[in-house]
XYZ file of N, CA and C in Angstrom:
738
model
N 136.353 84.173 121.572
C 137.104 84.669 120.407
C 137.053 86.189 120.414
N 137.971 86.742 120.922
C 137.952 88.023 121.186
C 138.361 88.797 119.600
N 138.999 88.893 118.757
C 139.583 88.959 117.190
C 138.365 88.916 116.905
N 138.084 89.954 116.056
C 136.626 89.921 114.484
C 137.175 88.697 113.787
N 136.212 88.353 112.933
C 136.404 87.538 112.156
C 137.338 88.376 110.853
N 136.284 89.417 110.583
C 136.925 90.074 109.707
C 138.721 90.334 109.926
N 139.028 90.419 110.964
C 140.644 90.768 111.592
C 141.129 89.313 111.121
N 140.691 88.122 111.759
C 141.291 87.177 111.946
C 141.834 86.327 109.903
N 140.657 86.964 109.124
C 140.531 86.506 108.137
C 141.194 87.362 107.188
N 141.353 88.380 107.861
C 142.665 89.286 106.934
C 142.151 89.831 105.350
N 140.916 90.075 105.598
C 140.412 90.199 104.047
C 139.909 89.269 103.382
N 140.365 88.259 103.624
C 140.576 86.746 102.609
C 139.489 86.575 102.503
N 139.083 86.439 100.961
C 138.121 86.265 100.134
C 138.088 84.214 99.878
N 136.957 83.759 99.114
C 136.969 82.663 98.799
C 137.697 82.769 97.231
N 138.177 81.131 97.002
C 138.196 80.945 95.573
C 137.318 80.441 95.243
N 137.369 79.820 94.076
C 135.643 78.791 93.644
C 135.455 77.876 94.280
N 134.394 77.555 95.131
C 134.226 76.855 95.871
C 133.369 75.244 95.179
N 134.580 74.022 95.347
C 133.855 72.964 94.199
C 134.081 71.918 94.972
N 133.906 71.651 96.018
C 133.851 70.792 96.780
C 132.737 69.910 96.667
N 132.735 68.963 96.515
C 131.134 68.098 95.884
C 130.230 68.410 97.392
N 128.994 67.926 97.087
C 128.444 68.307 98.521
C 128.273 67.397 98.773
N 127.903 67.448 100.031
C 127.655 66.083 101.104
C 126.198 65.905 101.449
N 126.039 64.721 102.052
C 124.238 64.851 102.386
C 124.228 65.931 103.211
N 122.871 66.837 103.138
C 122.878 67.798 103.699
C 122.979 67.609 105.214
N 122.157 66.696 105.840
C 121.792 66.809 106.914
C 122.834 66.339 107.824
N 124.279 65.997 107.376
C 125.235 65.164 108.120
C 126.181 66.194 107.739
N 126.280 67.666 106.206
C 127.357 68.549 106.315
C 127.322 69.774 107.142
N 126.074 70.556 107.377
C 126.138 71.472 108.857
C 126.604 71.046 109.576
N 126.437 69.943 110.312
C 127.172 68.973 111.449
C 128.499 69.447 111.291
N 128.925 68.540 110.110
C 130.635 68.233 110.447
C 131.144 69.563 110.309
N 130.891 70.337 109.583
C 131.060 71.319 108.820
C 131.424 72.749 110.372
N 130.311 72.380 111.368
C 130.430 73.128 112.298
C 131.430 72.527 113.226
N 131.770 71.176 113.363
C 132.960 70.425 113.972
C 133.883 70.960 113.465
N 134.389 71.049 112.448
C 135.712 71.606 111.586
C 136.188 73.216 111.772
N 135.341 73.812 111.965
C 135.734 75.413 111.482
C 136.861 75.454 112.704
N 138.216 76.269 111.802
C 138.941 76.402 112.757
C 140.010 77.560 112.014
N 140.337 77.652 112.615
C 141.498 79.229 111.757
C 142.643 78.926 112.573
N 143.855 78.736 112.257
C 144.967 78.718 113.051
C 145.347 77.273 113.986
N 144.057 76.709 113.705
C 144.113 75.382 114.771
C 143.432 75.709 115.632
N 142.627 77.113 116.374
C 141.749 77.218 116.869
C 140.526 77.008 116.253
N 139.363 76.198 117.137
C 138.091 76.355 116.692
C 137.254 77.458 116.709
N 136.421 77.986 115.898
C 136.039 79.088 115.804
C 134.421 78.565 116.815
N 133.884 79.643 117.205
C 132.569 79.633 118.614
C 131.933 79.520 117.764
N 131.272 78.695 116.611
C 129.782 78.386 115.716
C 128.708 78.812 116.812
N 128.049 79.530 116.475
C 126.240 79.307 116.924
C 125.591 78.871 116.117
N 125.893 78.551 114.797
C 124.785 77.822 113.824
C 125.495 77.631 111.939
N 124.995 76.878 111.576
C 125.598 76.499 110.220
C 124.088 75.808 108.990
N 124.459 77.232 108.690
C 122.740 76.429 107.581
C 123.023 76.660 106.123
N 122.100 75.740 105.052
C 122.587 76.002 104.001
C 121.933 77.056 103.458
N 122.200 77.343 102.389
C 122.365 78.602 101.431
C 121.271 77.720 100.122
N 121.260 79.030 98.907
C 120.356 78.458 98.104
C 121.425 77.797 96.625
N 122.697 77.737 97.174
C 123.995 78.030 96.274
C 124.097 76.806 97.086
N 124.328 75.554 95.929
C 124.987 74.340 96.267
C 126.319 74.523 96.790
N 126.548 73.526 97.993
C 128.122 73.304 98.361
C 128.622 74.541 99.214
N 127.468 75.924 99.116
C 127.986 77.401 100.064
C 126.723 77.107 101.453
N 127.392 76.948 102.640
C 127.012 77.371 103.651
C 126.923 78.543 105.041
N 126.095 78.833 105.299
C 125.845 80.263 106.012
C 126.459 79.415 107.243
N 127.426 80.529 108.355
C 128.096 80.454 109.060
C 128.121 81.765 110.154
N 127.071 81.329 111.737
C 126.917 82.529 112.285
C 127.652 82.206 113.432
N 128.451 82.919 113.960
C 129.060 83.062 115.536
C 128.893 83.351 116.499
N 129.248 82.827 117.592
C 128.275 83.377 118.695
C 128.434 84.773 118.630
N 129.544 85.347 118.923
C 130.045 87.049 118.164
C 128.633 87.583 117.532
N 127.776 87.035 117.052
C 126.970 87.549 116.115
C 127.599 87.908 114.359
N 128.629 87.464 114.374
C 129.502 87.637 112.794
C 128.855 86.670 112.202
N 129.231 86.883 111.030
C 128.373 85.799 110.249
C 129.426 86.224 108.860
N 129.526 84.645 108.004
C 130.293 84.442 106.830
C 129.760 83.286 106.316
N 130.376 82.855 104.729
C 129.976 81.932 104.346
C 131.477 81.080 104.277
N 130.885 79.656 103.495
C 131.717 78.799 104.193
C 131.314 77.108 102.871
N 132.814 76.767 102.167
C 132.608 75.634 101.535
C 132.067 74.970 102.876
N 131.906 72.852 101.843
C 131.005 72.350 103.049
C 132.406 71.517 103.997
N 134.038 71.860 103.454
C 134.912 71.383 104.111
C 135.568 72.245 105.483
N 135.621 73.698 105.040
C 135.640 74.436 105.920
C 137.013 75.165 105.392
N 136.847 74.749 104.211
C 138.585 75.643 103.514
C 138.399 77.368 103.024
N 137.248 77.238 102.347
C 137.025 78.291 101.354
C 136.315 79.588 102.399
N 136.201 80.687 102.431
C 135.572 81.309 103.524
C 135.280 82.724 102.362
N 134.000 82.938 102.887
C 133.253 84.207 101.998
C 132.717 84.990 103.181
N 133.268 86.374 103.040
C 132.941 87.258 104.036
C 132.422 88.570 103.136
N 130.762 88.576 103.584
C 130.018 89.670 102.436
C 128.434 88.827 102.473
N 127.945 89.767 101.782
C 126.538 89.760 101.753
C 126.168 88.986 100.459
N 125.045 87.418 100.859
C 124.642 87.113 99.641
C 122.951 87.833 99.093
N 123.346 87.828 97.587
C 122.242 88.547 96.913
C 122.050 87.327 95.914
N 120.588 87.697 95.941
C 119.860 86.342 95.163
C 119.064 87.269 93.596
N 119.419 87.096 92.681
C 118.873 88.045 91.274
C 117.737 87.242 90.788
N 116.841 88.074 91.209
C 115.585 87.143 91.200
C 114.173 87.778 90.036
N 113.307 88.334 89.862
C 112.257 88.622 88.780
C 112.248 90.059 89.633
N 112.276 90.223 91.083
C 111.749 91.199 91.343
C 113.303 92.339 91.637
N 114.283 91.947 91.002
C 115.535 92.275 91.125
C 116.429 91.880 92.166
N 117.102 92.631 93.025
C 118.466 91.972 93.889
C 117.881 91.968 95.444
N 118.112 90.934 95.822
C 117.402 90.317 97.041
C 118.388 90.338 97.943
N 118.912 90.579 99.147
C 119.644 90.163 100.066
C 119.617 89.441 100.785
N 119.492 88.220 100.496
C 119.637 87.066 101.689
C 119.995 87.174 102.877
N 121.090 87.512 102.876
C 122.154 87.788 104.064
C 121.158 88.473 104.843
N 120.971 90.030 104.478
C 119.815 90.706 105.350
C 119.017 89.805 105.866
N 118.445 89.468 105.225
C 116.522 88.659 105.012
C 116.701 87.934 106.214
N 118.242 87.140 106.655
C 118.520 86.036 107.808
C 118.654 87.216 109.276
N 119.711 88.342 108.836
C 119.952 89.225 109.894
C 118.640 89.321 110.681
N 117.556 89.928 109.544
C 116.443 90.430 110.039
C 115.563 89.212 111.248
N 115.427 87.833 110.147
C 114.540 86.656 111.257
C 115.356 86.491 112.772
N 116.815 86.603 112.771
C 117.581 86.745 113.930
C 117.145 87.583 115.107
N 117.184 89.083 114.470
C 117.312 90.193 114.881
C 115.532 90.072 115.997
N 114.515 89.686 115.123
C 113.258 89.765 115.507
C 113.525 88.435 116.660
N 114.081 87.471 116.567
C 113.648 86.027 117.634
C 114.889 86.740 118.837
N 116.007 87.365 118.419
C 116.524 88.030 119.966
C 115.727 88.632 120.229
N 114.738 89.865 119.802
C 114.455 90.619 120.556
C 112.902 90.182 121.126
N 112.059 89.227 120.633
C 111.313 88.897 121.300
C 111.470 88.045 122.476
N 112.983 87.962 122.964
C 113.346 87.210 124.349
C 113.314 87.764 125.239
N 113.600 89.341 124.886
C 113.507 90.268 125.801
C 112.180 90.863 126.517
N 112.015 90.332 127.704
C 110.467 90.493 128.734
C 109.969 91.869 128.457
N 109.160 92.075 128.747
C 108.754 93.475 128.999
C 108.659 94.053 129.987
N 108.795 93.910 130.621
C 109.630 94.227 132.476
C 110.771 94.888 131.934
N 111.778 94.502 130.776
C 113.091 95.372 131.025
C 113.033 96.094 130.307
N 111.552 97.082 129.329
C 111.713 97.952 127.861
C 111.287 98.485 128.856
N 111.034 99.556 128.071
C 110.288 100.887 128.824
C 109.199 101.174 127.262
N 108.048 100.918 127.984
C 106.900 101.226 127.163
C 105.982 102.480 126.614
N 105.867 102.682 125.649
C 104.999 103.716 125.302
C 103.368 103.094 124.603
N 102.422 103.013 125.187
C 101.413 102.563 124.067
C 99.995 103.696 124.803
N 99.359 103.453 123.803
C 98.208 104.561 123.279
C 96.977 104.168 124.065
N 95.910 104.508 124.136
C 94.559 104.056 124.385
C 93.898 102.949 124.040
N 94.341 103.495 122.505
C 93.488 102.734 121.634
C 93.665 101.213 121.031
N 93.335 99.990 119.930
C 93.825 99.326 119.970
C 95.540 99.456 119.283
N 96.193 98.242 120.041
C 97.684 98.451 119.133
C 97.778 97.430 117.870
N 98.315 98.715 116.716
C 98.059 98.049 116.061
C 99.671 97.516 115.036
N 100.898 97.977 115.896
C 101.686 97.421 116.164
C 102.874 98.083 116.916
N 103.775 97.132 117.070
C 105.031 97.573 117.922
C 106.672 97.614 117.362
N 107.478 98.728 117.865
C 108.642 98.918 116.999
C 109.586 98.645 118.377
N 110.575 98.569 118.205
C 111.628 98.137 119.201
C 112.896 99.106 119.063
N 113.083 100.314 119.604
C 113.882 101.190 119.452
C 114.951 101.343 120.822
N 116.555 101.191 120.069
C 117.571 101.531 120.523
C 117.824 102.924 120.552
N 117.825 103.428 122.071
C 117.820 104.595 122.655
C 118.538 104.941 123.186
N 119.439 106.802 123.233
C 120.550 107.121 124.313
C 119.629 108.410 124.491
N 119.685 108.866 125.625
C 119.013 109.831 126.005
C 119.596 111.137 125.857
N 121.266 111.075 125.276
C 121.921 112.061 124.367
C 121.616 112.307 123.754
N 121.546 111.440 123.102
C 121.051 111.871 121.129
C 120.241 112.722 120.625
N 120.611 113.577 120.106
C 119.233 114.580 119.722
C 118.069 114.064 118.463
N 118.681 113.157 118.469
C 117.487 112.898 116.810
C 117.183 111.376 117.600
N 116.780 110.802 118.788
C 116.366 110.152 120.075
C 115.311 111.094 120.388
N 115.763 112.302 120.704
C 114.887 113.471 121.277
C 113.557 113.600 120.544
N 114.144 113.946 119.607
C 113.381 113.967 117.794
C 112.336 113.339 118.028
N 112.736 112.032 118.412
C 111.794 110.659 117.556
C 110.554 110.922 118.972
N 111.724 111.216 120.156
C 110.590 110.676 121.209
C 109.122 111.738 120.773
N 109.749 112.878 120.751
C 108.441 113.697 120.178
C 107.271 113.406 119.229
N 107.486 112.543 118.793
C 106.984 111.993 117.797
C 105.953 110.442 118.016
N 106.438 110.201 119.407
C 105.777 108.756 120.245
C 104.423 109.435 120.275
N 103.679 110.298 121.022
C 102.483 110.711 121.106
C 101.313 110.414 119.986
N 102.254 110.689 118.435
C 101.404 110.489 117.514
C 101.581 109.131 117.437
N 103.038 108.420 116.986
C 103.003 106.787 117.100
C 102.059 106.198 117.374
N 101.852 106.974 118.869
C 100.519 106.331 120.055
C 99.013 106.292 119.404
N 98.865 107.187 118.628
C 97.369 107.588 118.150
C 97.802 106.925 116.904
N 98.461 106.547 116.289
C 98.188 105.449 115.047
C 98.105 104.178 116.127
N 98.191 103.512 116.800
C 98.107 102.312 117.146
C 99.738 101.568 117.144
N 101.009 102.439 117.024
C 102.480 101.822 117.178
C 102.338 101.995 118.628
N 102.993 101.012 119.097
C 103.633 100.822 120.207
C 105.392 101.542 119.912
N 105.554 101.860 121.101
C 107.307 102.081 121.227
C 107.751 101.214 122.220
N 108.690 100.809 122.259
C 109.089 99.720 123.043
C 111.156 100.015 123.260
N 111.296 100.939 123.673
C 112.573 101.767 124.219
C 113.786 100.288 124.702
N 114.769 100.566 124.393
C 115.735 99.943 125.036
C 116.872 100.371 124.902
N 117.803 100.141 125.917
C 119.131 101.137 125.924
C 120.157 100.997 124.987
N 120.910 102.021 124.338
C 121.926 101.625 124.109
C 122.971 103.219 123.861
N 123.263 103.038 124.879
C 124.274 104.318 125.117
C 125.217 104.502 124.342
N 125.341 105.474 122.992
C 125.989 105.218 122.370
C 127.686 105.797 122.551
N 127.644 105.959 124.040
C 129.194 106.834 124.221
C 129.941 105.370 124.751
N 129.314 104.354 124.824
C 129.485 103.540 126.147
C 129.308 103.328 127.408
N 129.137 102.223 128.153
C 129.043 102.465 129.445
C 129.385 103.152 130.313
N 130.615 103.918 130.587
C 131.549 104.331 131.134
C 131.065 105.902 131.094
N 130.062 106.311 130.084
C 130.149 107.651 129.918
C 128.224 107.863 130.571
N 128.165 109.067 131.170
C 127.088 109.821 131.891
C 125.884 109.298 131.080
N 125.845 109.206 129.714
C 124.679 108.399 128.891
C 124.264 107.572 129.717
N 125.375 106.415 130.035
C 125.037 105.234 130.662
C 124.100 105.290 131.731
N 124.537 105.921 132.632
C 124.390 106.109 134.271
C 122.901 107.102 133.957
N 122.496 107.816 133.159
C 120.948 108.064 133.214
C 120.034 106.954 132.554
N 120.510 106.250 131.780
C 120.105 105.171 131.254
C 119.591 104.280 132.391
N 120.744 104.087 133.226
C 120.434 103.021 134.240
C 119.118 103.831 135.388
N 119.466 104.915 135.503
C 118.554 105.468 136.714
C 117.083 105.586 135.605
N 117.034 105.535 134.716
C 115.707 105.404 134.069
C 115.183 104.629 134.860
N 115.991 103.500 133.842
C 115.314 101.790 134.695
C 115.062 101.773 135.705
N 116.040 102.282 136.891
C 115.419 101.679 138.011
C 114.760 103.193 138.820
N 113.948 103.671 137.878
C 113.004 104.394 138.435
C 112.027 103.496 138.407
N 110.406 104.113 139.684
C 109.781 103.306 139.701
C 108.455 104.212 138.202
N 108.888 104.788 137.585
C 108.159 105.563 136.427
C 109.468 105.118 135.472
N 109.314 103.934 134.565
C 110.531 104.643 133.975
C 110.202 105.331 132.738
N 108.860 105.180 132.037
C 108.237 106.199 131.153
C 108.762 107.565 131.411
N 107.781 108.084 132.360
C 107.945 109.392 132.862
C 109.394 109.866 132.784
N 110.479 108.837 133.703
C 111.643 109.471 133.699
C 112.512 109.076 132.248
N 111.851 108.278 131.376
C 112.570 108.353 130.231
C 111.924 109.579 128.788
N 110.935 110.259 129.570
C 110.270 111.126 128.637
C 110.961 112.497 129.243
N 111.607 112.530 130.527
C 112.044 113.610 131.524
C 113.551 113.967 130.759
N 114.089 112.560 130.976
C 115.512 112.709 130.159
C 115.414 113.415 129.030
N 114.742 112.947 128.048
C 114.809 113.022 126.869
C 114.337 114.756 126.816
N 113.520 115.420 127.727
C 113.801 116.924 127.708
C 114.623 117.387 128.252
N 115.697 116.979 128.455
C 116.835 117.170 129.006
C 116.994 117.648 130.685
N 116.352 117.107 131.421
C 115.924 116.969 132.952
C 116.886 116.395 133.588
N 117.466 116.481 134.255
C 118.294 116.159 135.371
C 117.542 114.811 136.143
N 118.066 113.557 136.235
C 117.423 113.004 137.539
C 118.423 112.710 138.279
N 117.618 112.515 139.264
C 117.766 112.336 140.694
C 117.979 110.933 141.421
N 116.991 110.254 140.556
C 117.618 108.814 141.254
C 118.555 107.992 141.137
N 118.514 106.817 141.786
C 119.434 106.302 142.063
C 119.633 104.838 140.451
N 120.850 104.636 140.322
C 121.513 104.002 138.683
C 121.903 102.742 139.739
N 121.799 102.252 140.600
C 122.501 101.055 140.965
C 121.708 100.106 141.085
N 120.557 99.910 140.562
C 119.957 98.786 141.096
C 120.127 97.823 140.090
N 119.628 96.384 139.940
C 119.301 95.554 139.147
C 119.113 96.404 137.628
N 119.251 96.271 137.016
C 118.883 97.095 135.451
C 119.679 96.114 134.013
N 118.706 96.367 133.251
C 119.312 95.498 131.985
C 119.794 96.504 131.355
N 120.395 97.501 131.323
C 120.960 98.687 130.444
C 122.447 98.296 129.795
N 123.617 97.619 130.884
C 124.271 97.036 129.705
C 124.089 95.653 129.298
N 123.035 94.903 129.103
C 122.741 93.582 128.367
C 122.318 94.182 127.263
N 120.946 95.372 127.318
C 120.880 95.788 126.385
C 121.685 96.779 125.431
N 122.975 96.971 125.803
C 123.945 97.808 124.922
C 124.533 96.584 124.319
N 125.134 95.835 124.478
C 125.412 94.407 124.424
C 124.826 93.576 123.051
N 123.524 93.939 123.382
C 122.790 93.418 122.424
C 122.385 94.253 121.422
N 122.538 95.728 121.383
C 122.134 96.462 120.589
C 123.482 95.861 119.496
N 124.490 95.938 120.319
C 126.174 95.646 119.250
C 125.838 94.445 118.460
N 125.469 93.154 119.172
C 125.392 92.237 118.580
C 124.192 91.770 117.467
N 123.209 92.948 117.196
C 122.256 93.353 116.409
C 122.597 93.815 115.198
N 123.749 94.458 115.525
C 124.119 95.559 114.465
C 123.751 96.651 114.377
N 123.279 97.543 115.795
C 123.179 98.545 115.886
C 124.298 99.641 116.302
N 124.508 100.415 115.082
C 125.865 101.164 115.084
C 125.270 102.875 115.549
N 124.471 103.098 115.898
C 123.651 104.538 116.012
C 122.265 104.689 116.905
N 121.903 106.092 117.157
C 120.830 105.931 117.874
C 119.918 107.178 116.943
N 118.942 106.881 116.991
C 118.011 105.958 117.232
C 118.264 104.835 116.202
N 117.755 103.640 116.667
C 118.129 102.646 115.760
C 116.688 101.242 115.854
N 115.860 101.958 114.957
C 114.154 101.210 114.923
C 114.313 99.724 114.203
N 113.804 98.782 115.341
C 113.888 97.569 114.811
C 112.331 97.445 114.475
N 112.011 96.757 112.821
C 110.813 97.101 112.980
C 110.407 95.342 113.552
N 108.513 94.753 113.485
C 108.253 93.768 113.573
C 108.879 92.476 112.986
N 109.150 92.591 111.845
C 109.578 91.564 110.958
C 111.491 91.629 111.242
N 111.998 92.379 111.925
C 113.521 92.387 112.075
C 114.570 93.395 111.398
N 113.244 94.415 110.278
C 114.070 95.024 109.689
C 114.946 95.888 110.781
N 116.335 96.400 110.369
C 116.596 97.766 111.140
C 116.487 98.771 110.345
N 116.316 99.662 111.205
C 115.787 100.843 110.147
C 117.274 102.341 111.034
N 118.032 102.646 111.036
C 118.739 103.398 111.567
C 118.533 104.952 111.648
N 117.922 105.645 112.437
C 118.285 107.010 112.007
C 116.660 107.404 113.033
N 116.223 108.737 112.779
C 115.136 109.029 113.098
C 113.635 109.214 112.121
N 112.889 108.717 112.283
C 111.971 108.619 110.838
C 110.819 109.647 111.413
N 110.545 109.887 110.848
C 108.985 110.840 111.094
C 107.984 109.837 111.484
N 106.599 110.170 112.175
C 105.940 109.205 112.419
C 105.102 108.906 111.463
N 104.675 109.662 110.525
C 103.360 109.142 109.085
C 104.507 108.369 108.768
N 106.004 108.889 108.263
C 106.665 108.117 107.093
C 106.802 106.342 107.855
N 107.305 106.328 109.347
C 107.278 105.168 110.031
C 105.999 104.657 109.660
N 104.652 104.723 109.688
C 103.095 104.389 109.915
C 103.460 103.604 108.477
N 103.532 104.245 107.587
C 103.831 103.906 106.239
C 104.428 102.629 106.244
N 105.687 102.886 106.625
C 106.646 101.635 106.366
C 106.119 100.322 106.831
N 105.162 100.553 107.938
C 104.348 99.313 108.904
C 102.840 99.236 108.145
N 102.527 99.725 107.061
C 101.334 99.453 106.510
C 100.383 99.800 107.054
N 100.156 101.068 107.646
C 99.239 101.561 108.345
C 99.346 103.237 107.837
N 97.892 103.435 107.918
C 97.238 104.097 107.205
C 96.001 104.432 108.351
N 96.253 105.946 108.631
C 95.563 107.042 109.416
C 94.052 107.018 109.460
């Protein structure tokens, strides 16, 4: 399905959705049999319910995600919020995030490029990296201390010019350096390398996947639990956000 959803759906909002519900465990099923727009079937990767009778969550392989009566008529494209004691909750997020964390723990550690400390770790962040970026640059400066709180950095590509552009192609010669620390700490002072970008390398799986994350920027910190965090953070204010304390 090459078309966004958002394109294909033209805006189109739901009406009230009053469709009686069905047993649960037999309407994800059908519910994911049915989806279709135009008479095409839409690529489901998954169909779960919601805390809203009769509304079901609807993710694509695309990585899009909408909601969805349990017939497959009504279609809600937007973020659900749950108004709860401790105020407005984002569901929607809360799912992005458990997603976001089970892709990226698929990814080996053979294909990141690692930063960790001496001492014990006392945790790890998962950061989308272009070796352009100046607030990339920023952050990397800032790994040393990471290191002495006990964060791990855990680097992965995502060129934000695209493949096609010189980002890419140092990206790749990172990887297939046999340092790719070194030569990803080299880049990032703006060093020229030398080697060679053709080998085996996950640099566009991981651009790939940065998109299908929802990573629109670099630096772009995924923390443990799946949050994304976009932008460059200082390292106390990061330490903070991970509950750690100097």
């Amino acid at each position: 399905m090459n078309i966004s959803l958002r394109t294909l759906l033209g805006g189109f909002l739901a009406t009230t959705l009053a469709v009686p519900l069905l047993a649960q465990a037999d309407s994800t099923e059908r519910l994911a049999e049915r989806l279709a727009v135009n008479g095409q079937p839409m690529p489901v990767q998954s169909v779960s319910e919601t805390p809203v009778a009769g509304l079901f969550a609807v993710r694509l392989e695309t990585g899009e995600r909408f909601y969805s009566d349990a017939e497959g008529r009504h279609f809600l494209v937007g973020d659900l919020y749950e108004n709860g004691e401790q105020g407005l909750v984002n569901l929607t997020e809360q799912g992005r995030n458990g997603e976001r964390a089970e892709r990226l723990a698929e990814v080996p550690e053979a294909e990141r490029v690692i930063f960790r400390g001496a001492g014990e770790s006392r945790a790890a962040v998962v950061v989308f990296t272009d070796t352009t970026c100046p607030y990339c640059r920023q952050l990397h400066e800032e790994v040393p201390r990471l290191n002495e709180l006990g964060i791990e950095v855990h680097y992965l590509a995502f060129p934000r010019t695209g493949m096609n552009a010189q980002g890419a192609r140092t990206m790749q010669q990172i990887w297939c350096d046999a340092n790719p620390s070194e030569a990803m700490s080299a880049a990032k002072r703006q060093e020229s390398l030398s080697g060679a970008a053709d080998c085996d390398n996950p640099v566009e799986a991981q651009y790939h996947l940065g998109l299908e994350l929802g990573v629109q920027g670099t630096p772009a910190i995924v923390m443990p639990d799946g949050r994304l965090v976009p932008g460059y953070v200082p390292a106390e204010r990061l330490a903070a956000m991970l509950g750690i304390e100097d």
